[in-house]
Short mmCIF file of the C-alpha atoms (twelve columns), coordinates in Angstrom:
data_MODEL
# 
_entry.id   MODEL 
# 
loop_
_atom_site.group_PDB 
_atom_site.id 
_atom_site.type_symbol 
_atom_site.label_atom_id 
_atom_site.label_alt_id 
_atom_site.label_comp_id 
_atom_site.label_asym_id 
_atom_site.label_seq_id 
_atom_site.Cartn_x 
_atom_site.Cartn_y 
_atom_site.Cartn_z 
_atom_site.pdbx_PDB_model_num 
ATOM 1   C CA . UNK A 1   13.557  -18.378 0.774   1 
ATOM 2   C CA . UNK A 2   10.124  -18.065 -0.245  1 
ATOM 3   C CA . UNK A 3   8.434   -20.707 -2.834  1 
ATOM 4   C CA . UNK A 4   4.950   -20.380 -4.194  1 
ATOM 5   C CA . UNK A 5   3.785   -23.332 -6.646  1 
ATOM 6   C CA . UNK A 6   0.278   -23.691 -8.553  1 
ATOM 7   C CA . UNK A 7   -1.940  -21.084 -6.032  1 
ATOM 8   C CA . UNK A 8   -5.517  -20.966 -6.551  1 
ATOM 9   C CA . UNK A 9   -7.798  -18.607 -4.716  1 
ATOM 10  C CA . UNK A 10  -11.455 -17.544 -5.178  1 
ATOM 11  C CA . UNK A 11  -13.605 -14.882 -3.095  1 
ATOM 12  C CA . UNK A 12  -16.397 -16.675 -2.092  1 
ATOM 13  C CA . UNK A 13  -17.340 -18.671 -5.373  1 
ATOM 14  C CA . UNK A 14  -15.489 -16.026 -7.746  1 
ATOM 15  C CA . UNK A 15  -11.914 -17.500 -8.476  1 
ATOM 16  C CA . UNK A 16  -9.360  -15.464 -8.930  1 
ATOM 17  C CA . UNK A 17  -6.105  -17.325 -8.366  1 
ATOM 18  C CA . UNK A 18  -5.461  -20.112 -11.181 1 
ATOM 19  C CA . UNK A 19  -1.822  -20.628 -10.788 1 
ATOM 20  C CA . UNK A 20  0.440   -18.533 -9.400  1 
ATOM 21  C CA . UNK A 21  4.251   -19.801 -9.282  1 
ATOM 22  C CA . UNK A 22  7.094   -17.103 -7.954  1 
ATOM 23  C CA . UNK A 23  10.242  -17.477 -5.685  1 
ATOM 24  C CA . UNK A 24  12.391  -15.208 -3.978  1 
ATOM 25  C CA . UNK A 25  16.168  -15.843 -2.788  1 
ATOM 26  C CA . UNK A 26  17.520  -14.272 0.055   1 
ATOM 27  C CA . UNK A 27  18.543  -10.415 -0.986  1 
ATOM 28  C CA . UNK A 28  16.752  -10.983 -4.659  1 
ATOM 29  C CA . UNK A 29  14.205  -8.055  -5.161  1 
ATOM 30  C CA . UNK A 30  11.284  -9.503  -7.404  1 
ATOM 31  C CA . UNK A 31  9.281   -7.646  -9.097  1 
ATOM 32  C CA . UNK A 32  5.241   -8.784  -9.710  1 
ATOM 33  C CA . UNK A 33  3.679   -7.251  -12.191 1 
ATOM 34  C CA . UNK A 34  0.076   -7.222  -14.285 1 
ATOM 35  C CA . UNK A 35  -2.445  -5.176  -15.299 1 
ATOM 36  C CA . UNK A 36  -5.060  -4.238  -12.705 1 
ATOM 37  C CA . UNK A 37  -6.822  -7.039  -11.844 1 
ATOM 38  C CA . UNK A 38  -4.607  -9.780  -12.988 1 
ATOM 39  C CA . UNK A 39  -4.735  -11.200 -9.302  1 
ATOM 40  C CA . UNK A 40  -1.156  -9.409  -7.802  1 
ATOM 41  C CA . UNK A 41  -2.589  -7.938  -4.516  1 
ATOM 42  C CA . UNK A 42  -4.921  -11.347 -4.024  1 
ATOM 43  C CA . UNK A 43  -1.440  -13.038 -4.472  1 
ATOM 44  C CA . UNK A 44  0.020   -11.121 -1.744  1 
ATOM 45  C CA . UNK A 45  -3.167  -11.716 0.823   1 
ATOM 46  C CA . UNK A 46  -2.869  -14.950 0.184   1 
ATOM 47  C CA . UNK A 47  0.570   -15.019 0.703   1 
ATOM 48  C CA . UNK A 48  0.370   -13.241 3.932   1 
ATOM 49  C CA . UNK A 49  -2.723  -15.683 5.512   1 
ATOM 50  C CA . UNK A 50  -4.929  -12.990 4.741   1 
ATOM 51  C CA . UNK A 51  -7.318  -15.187 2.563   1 
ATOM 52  C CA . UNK A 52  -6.702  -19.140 2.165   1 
ATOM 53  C CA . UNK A 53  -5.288  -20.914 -1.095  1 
ATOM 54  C CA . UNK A 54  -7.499  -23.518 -2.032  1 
ATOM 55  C CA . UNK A 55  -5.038  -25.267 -3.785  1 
ATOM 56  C CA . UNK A 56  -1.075  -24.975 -4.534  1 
ATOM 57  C CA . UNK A 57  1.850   -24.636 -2.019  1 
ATOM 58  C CA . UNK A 58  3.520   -21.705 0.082   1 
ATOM 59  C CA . UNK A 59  6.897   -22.592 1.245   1 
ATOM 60  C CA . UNK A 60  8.723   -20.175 3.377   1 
ATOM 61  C CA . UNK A 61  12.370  -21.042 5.281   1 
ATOM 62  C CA . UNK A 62  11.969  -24.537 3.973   1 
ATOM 63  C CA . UNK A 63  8.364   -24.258 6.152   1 
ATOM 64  C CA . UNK A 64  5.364   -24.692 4.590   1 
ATOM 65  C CA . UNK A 65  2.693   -21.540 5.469   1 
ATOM 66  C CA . UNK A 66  -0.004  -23.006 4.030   1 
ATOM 67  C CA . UNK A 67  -3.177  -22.204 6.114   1 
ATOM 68  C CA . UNK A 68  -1.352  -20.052 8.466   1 
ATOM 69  C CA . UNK A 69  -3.081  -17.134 10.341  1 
ATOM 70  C CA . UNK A 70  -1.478  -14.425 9.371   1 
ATOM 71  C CA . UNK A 71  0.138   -13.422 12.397  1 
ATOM 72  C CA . UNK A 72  2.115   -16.820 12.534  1 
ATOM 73  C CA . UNK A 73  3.282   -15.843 9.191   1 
ATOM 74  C CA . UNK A 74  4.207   -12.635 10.532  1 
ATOM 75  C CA . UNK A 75  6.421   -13.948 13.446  1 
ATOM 76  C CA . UNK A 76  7.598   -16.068 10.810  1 
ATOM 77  C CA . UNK A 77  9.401   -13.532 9.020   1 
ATOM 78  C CA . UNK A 78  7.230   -11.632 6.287   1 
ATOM 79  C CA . UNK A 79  6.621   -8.408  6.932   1 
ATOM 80  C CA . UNK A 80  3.786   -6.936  5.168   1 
ATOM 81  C CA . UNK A 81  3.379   -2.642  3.852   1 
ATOM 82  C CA . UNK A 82  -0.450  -3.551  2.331   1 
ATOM 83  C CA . UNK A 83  -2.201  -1.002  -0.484  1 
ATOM 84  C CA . UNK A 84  -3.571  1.885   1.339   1 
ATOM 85  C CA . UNK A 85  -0.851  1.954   3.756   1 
ATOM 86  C CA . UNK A 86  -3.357  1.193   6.470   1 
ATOM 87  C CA . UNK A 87  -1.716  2.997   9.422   1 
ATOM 88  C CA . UNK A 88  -2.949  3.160   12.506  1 
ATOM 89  C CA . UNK A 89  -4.994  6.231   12.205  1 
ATOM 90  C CA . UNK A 90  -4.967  7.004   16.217  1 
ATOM 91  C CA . UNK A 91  -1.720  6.470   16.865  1 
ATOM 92  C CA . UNK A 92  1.194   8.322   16.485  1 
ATOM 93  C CA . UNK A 93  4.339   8.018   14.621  1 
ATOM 94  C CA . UNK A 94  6.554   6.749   16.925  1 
ATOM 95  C CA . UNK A 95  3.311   4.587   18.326  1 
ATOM 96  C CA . UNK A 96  2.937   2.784   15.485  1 
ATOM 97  C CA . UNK A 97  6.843   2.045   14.930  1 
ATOM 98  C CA . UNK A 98  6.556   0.808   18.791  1 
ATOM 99  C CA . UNK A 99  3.160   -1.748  17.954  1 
ATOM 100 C CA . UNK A 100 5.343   -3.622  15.618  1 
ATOM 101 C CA . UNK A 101 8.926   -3.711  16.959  1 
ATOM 102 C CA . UNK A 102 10.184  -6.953  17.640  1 
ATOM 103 C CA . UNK A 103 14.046  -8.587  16.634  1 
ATOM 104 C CA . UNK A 104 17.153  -6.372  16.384  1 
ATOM 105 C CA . UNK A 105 18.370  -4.686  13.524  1 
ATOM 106 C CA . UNK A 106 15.575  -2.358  12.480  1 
ATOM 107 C CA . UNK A 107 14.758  0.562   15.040  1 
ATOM 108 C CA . UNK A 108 13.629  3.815   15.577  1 
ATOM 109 C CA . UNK A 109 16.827  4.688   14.594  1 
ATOM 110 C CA . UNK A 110 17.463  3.251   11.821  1 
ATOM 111 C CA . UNK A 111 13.871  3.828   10.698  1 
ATOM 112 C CA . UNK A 112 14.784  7.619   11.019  1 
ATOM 113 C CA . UNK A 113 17.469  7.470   9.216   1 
ATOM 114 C CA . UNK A 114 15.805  5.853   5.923   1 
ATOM 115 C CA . UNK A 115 12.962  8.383   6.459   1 
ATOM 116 C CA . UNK A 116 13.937  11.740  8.432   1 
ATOM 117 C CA . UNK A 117 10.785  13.223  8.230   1 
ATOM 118 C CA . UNK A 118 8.759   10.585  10.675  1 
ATOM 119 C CA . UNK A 119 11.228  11.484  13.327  1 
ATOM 120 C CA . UNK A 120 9.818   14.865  12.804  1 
ATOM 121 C CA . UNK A 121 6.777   13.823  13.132  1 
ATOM 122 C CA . UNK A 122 7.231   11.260  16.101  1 
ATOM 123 C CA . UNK A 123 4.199   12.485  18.140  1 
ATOM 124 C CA . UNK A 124 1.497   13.464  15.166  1 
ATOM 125 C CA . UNK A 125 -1.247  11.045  14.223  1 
ATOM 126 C CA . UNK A 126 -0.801  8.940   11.619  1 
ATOM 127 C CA . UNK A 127 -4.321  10.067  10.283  1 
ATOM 128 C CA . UNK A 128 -2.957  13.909  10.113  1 
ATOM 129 C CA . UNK A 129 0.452   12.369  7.832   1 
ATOM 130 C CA . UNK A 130 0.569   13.214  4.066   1 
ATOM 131 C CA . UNK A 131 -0.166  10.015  1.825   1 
ATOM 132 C CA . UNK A 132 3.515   9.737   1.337   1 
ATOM 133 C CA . UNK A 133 4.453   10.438  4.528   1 
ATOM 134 C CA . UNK A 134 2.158   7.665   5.386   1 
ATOM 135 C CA . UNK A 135 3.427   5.299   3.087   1 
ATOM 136 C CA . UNK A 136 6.707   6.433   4.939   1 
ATOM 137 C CA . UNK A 137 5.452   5.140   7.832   1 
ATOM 138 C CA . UNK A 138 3.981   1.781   6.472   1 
ATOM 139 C CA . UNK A 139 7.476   0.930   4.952   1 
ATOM 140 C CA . UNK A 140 8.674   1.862   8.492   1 
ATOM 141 C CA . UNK A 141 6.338   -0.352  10.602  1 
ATOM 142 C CA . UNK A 142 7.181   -3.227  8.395   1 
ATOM 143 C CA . UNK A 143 10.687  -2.757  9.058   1 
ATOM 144 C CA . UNK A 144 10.198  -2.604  12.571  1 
ATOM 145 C CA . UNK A 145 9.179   -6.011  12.311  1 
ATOM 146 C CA . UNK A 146 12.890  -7.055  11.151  1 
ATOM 147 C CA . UNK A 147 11.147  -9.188  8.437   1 
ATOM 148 C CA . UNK A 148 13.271  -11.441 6.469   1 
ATOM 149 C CA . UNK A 149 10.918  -11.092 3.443   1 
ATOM 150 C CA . UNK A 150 9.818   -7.477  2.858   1 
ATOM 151 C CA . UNK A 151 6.572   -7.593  1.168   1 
ATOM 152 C CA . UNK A 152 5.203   -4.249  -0.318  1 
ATOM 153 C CA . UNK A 153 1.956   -3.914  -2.602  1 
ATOM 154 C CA . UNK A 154 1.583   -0.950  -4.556  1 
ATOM 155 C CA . UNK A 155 4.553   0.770   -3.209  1 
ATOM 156 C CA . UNK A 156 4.259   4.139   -4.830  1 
ATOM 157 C CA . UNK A 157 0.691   4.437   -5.765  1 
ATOM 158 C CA . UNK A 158 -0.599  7.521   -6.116  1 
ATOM 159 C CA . UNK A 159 2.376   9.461   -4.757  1 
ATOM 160 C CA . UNK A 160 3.655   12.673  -6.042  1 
ATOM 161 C CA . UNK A 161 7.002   12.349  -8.145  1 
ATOM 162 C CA . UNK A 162 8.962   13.938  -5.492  1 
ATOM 163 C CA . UNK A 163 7.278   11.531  -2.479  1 
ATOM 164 C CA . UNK A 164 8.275   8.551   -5.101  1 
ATOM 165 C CA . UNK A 165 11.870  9.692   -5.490  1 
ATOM 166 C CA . UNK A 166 12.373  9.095   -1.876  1 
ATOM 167 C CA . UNK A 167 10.248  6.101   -1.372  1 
ATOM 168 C CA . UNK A 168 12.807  4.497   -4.387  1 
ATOM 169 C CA . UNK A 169 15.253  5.398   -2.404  1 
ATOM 170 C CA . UNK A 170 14.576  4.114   0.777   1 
ATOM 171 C CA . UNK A 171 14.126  1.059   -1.161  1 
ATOM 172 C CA . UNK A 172 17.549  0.995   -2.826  1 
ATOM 173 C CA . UNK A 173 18.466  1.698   0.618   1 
ATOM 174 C CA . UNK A 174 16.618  -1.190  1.952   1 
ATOM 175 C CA . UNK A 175 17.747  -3.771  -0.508  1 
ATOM 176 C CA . UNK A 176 21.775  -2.917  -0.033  1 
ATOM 177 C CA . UNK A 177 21.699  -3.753  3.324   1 
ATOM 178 C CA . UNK A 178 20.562  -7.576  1.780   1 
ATOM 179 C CA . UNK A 179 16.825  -7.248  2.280   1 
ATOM 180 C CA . UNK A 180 14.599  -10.238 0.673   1 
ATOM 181 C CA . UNK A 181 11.520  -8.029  -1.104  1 
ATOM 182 C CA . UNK A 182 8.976   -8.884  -2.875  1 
ATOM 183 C CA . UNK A 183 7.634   -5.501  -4.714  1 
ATOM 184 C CA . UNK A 184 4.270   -4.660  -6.482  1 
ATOM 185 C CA . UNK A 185 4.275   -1.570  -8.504  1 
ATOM 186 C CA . UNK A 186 3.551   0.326   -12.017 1 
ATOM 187 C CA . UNK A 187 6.443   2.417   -12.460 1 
ATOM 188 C CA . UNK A 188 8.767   0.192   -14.292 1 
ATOM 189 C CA . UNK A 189 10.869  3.210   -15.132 1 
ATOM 190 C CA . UNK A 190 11.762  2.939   -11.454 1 
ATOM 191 C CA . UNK A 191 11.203  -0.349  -10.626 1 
ATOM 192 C CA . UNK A 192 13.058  -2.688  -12.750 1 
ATOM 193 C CA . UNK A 193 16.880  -1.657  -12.044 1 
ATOM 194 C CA . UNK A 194 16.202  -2.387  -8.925  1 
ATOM 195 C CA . UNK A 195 14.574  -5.583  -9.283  1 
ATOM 196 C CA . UNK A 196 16.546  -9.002  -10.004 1 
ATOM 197 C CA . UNK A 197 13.547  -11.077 -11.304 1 
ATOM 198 C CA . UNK A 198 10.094  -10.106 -13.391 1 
ATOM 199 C CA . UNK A 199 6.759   -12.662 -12.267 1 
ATOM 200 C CA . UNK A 200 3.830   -10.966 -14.786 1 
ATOM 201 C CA . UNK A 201 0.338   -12.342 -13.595 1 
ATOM 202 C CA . UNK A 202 -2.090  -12.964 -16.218 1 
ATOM 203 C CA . UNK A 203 -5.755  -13.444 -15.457 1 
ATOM 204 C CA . UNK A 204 -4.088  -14.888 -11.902 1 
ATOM 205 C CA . UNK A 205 -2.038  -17.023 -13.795 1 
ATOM 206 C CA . UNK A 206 1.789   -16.674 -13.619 1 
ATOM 207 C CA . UNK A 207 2.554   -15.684 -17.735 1 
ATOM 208 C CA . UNK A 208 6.032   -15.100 -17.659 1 
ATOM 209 C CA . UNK A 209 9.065   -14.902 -15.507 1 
ATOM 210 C CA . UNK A 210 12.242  -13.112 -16.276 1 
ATOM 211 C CA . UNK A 211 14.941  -10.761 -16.233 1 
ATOM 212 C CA . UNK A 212 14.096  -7.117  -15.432 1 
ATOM 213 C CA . UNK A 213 16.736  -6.170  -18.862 1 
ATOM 214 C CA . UNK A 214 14.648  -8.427  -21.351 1 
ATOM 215 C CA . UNK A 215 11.422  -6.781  -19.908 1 
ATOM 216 C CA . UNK A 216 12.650  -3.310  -20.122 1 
ATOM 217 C CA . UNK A 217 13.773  -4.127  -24.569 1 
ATOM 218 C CA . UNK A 218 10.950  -5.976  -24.962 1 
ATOM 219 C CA . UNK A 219 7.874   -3.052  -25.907 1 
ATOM 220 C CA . UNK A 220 5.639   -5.829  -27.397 1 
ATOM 221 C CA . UNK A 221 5.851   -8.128  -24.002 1 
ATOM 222 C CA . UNK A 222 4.873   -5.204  -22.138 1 
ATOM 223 C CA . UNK A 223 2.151   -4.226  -24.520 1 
ATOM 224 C CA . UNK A 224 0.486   -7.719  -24.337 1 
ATOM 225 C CA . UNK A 225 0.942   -8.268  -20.636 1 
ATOM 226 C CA . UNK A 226 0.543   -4.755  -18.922 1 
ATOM 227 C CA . UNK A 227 -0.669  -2.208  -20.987 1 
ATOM 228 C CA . UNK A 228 2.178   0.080   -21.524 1 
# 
């Protein structure tokens, strides 16, 4: 589904991307991981048009996305829940499920059933929503979008431990019904049963790619590469 070979990418004359190789298959979960710093969330931006690549490949659907605007890559299928969550502030729940809606599949209904609580909430301001309940609502607009790649950076950042229980969830969730995701987080604990593939960024190099299992045994691979 999605193929990224060799990606460079620099902000202004500071490079941070020297190689960044990952793929996802349709209804694989992969899991991209690194300290902070490493280069994950430039990977996504650059994934998502947000910045250019100055050199590599980005192959989506057998298309190559290279030097798309982002909302070409959008219609095209990857659906984006950025760090920050990044709401709409003045619009409401249901306002900012609307902004986004486009396909069949994902609804307001089904978007209330993965999270009951922003039907509850259908006419507050986004800017008035918990963090979680706003990450809630990020997962929610993304969905909206009926994205055949679910991209989420940072999923659970700064969450309380009851907020990230159901965020997991919704993702489990998410992934059974065959959902393509491509998942940035620190809580391994959580994160790697779920996952079907491990990409660890290095210094915005791609280091090592592999099976969630072997990361999980392997204390001195997670020691060298993220700090744990």
């Amino acid at each position: 589904m999605l193929e990224v070979r060799g990606i460079e990418a620099a902000y202004g004359s500071s490079q941070a991307l020297f190689g960044v190789d990952l793929a996802v298959d349709e209804g694989q979960m992969v899991a991209l991981l690194g300290r902070n710093g490493m280069g994950k969330t430039t990977t996504i931006r650059t994934l998502c048009g947000l910045m250019p690549a100055r050199a590599g490949s980005l192959t989506f659907l057998g298309e190559d996305i290279g030097g798309l605007p982002a909302y070409r890559i959008a219609r095209r299928g990857i659906g984006l829940v950025p760090e920050g969550r990044r709401c709409f502030p003045n619009l409401t729940v249901r306002e900012n499920l609307l902004a986004t809606a486009r396909g069949e599949g994902w609804d307001r209904a089904a978007v209330a059933r993965l999270f009951p609580r922003l039907e509850e909430r259908a006419e507050q301001m986004a800017r008035t929503l918990s963090g979680g309940e706003q990450q809630m609502l990020a997962i929610g607009r993304a969905l909206m979008t009926n994205p055949r790649l679910l991209v989420l950076d940072e999923a659970t950042e700064g969450l309380a431990p009851v907020i990230r229980h159901e965020i997991w969830a919704a993702i489990a969730a998410v992934k059974a019904r065959g959902q393509a995701i491509l998942i940035v987080d620190k809580n391994l604990k959580d994160l790697l049963p779920l996952s079907d593939t491990c990409v660890i960024l290095e210094k915005g190099r791609s280091v090592w790619r592999g099976n969630p299992d072997d990361l999980a045994a392997d204390a001195d691979l997670q020691d060298r590469y993220l700090g744990l």
